[in-house]
PDB file of N, CA and C in Angstrom:
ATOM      1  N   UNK A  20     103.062 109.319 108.608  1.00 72.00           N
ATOM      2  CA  UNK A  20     104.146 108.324 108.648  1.00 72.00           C
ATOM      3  C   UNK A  20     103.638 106.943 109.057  1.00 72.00           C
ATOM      4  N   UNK A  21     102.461 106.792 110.161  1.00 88.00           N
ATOM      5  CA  UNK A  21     102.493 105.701 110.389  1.00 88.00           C
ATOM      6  C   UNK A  21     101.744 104.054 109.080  1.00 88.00           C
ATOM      7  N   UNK A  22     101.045 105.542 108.814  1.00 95.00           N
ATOM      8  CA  UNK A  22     100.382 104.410 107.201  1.00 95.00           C
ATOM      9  C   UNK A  22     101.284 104.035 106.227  1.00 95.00           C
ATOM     10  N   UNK A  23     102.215 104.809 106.016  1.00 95.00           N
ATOM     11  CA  UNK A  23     103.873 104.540 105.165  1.00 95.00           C
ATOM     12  C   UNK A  23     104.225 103.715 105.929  1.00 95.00           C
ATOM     13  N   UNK A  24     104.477 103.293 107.225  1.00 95.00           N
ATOM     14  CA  UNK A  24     104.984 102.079 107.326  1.00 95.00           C
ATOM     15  C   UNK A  24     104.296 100.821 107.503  1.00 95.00           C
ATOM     16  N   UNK A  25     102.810 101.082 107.840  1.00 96.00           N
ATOM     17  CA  UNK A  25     101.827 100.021 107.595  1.00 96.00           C
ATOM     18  C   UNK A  25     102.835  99.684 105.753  1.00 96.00           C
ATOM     19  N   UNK A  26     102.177 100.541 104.957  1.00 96.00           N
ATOM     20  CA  UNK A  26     102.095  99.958 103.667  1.00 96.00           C
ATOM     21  C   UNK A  26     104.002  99.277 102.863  1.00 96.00           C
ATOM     22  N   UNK A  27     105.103 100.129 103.833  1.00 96.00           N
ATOM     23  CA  UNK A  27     105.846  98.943 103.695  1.00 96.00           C
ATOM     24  C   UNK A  27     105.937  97.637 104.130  1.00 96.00           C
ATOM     25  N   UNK A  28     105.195  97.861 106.001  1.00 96.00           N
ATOM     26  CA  UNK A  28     104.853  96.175 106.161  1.00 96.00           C
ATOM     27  C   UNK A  28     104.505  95.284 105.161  1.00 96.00           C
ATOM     28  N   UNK A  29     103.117  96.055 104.413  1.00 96.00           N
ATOM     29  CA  UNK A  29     102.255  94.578 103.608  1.00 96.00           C
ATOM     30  C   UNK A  29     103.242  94.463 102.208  1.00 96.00           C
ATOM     31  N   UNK A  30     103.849  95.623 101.858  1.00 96.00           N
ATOM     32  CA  UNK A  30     104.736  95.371 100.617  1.00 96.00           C
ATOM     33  C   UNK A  30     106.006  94.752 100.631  1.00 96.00           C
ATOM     34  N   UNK A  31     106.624  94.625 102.407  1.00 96.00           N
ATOM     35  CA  UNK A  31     108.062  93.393 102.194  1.00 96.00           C
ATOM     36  C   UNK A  31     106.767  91.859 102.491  1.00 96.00           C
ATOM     37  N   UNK A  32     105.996  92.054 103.102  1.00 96.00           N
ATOM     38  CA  UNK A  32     105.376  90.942 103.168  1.00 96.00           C
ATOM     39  C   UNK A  32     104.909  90.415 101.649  1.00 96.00           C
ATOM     40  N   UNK A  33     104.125  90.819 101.396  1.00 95.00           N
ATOM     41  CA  UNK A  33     104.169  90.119  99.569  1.00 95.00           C
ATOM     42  C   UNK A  33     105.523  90.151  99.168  1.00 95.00           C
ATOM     43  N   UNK A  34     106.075  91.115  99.614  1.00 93.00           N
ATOM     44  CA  UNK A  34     107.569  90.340  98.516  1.00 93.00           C
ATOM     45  C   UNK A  34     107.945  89.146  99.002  1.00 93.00           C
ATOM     46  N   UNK A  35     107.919  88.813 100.315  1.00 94.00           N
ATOM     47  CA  UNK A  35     108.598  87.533 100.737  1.00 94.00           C
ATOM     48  C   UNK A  35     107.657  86.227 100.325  1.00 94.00           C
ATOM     49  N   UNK A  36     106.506  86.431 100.659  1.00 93.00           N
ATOM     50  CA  UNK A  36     105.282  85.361  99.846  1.00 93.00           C
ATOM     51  C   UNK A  36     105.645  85.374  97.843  1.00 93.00           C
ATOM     52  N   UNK A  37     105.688  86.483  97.740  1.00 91.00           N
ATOM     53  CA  UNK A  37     106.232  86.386  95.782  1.00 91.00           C
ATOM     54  C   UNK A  37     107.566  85.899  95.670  1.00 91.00           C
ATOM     55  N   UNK A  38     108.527  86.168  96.367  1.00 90.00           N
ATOM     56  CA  UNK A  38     110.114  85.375  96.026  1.00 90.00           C
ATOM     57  C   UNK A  38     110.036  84.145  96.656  1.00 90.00           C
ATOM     58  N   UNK A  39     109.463  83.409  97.773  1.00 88.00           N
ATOM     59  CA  UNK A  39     108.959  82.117  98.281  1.00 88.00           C
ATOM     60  C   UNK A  39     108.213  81.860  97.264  1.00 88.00           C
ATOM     61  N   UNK A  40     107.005  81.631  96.303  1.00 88.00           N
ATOM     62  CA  UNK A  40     106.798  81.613  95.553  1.00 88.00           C
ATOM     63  C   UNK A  40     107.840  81.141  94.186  1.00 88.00           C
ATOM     64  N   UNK A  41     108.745  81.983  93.911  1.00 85.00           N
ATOM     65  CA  UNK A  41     109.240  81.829  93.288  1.00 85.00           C
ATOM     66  C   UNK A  41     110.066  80.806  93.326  1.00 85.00           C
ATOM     67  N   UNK A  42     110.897  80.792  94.341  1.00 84.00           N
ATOM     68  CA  UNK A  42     111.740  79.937  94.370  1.00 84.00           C
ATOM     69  C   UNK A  42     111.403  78.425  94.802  1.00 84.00           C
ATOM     70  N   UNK A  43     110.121  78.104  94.809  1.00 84.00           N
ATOM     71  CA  UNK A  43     109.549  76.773  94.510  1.00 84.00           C
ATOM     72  C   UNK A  43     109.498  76.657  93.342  1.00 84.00           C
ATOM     73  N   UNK A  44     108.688  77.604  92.402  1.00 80.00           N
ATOM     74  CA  UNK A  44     108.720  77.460  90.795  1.00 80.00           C
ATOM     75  C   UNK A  44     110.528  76.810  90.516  1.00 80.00           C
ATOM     76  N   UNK A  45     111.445  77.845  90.677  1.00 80.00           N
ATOM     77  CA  UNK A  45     112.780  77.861  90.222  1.00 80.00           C
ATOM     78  C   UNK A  45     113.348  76.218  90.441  1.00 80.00           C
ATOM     79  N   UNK A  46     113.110  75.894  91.814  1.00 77.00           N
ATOM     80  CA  UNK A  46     113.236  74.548  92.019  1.00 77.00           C
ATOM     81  C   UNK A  46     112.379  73.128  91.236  1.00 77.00           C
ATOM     82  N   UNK A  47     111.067  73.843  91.318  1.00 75.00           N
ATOM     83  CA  UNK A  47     110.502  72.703  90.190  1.00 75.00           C
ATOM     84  C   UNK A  47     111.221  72.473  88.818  1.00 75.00           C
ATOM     85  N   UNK A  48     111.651  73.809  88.214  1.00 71.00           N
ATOM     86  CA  UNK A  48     111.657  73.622  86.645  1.00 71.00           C
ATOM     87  C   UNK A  48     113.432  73.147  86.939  1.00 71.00           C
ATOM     88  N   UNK A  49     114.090  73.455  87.654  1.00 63.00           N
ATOM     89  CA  UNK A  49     115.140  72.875  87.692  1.00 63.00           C
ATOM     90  C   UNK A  49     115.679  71.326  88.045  1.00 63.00           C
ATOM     91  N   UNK A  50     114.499  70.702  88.739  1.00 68.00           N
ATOM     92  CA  UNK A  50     114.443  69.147  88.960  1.00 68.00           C
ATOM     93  C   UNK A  50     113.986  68.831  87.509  1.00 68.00           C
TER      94      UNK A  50
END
């Protein structure tokens, strides 16, 4: 169990770096 939750740590962490990410793109192409 404890490596399952290591590996959801690093996987909401890239998600939040990939949708931050994103939503600079979203804002560029929308200016």
């Amino acid at each position: 169990p404890e490596t399952l939750q290591y590996a959801m740590m690093m996987l909401q962490k890239k998600i939040r770096r990939e949708s931050a990410n994103m939503n600079k793109n979203t804002k560029q192409r929308m200016v």
